[in-house]
PDB file of C-alpha atoms in Angstrom:
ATOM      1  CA  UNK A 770     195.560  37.008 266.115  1.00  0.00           C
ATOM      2  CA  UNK A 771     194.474  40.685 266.747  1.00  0.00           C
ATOM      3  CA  UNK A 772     192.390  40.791 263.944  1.00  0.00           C
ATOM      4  CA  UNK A 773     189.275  38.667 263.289  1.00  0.00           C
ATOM      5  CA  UNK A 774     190.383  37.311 260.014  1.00  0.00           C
ATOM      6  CA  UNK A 775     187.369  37.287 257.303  1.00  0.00           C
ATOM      7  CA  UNK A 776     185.648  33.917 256.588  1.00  0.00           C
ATOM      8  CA  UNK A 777     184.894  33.040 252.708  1.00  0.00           C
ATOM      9  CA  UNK A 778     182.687  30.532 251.097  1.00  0.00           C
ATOM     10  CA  UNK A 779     185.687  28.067 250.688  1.00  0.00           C
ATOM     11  CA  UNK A 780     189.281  28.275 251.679  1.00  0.00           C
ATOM     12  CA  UNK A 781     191.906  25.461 250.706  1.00  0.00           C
ATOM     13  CA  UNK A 782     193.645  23.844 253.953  1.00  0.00           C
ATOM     14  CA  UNK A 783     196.873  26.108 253.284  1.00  0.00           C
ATOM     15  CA  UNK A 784     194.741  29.190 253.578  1.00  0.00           C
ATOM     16  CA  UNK A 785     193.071  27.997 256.962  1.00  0.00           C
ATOM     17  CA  UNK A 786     196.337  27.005 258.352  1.00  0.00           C
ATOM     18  CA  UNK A 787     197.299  30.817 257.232  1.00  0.00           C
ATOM     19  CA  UNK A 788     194.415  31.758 259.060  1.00  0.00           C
ATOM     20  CA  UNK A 789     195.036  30.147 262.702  1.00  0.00           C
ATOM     21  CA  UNK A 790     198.842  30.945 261.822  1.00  0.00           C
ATOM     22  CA  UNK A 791     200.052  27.446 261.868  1.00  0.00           C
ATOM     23  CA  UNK A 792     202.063  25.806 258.840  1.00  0.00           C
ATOM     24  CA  UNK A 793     200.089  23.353 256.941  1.00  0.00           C
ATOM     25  CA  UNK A 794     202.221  20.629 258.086  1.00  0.00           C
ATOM     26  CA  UNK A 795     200.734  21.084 261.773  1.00  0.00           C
ATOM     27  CA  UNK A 796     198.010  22.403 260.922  1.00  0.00           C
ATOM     28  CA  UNK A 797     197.576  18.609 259.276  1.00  0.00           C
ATOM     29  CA  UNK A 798     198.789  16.919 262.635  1.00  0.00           C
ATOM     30  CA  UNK A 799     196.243  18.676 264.363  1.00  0.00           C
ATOM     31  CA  UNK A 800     193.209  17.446 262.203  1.00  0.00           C
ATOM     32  CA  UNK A 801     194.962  13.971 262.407  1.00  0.00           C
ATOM     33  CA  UNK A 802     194.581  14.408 266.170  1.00  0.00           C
ATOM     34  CA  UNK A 803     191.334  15.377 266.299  1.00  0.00           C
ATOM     35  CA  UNK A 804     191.654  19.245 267.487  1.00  0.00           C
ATOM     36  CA  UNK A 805     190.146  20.305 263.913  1.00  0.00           C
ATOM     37  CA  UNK A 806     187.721  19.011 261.659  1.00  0.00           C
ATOM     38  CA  UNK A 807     188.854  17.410 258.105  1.00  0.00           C
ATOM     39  CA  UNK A 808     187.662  19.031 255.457  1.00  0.00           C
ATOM     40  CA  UNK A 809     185.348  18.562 253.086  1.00  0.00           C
ATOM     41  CA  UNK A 810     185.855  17.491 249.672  1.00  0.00           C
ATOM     42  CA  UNK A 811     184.601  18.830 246.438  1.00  0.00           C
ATOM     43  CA  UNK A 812     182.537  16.180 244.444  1.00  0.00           C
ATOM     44  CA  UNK A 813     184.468  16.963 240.771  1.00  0.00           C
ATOM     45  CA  UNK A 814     187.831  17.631 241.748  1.00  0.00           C
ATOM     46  CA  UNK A 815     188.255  15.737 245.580  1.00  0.00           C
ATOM     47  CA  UNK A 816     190.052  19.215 246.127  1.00  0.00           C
ATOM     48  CA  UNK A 817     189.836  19.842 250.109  1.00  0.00           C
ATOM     49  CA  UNK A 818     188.773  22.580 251.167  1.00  0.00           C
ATOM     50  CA  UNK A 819     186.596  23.949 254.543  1.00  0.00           C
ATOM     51  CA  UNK A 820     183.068  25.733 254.282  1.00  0.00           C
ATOM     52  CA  UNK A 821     182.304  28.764 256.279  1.00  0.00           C
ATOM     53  CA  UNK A 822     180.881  26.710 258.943  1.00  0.00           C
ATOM     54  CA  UNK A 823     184.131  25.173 258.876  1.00  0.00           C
ATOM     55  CA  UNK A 824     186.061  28.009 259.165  1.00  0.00           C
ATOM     56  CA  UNK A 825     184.071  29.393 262.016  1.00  0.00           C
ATOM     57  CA  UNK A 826     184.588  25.904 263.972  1.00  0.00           C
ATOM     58  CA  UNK A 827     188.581  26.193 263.385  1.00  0.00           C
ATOM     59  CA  UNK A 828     188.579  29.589 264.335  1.00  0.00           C
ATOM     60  CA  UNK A 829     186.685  28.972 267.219  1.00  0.00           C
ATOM     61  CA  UNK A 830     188.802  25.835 268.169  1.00  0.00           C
ATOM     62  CA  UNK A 831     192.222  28.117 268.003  1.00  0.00           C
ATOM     63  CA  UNK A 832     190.739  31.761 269.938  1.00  0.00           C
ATOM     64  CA  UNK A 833     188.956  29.153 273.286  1.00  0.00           C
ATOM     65  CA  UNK A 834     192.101  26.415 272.658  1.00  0.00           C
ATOM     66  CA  UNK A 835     189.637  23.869 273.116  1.00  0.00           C
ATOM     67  CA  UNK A 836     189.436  21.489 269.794  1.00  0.00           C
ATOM     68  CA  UNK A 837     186.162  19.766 268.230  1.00  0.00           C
ATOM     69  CA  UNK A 838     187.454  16.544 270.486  1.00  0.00           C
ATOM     70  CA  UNK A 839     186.985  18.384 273.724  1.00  0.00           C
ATOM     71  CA  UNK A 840     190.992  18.305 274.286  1.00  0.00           C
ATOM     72  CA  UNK A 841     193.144  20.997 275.395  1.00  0.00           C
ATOM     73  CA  UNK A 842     195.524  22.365 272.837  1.00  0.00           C
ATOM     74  CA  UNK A 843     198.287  24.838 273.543  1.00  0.00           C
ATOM     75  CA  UNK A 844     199.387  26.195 270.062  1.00  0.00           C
TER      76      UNK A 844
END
């Protein structure tokens, strides 16, 4: 995680598990658990997918290892 990665508009989940470098499939335990946020759905398609905000929050959660539930995480 030496480089910042880039935030977009939208990402899918897959992309912002790429992004923290965890597969999707934790990536998914961890939302279940509270560490991230779930993401947001779009109103035509129901497609998940995390804003900017979003992505900032996630990133954040996975640089201090502190997730949006106030636990400790070791990834």
């Amino acid at each position: 995680m030496g480089d910042k990665p880039q935030t977009k508009v939208a990402v899918s989940v897959a992309e912002m598990a790429r992004m923290v470098g965890l597969s999707r499939a934790r990536f998914y335990q961890l939302v279940e658990a509270g560490v991230f946020p779930r993401a947001e759905r779009h109103a035509e398609t129901g497609r998940p997918y995390y804003s900017e905000e979003q992505q900032r929050v996630v990133l954040d959660v996975r640089r201090r290892n502190c997730g949006v539930n106030g636990q400790t995480v070791l990834f």
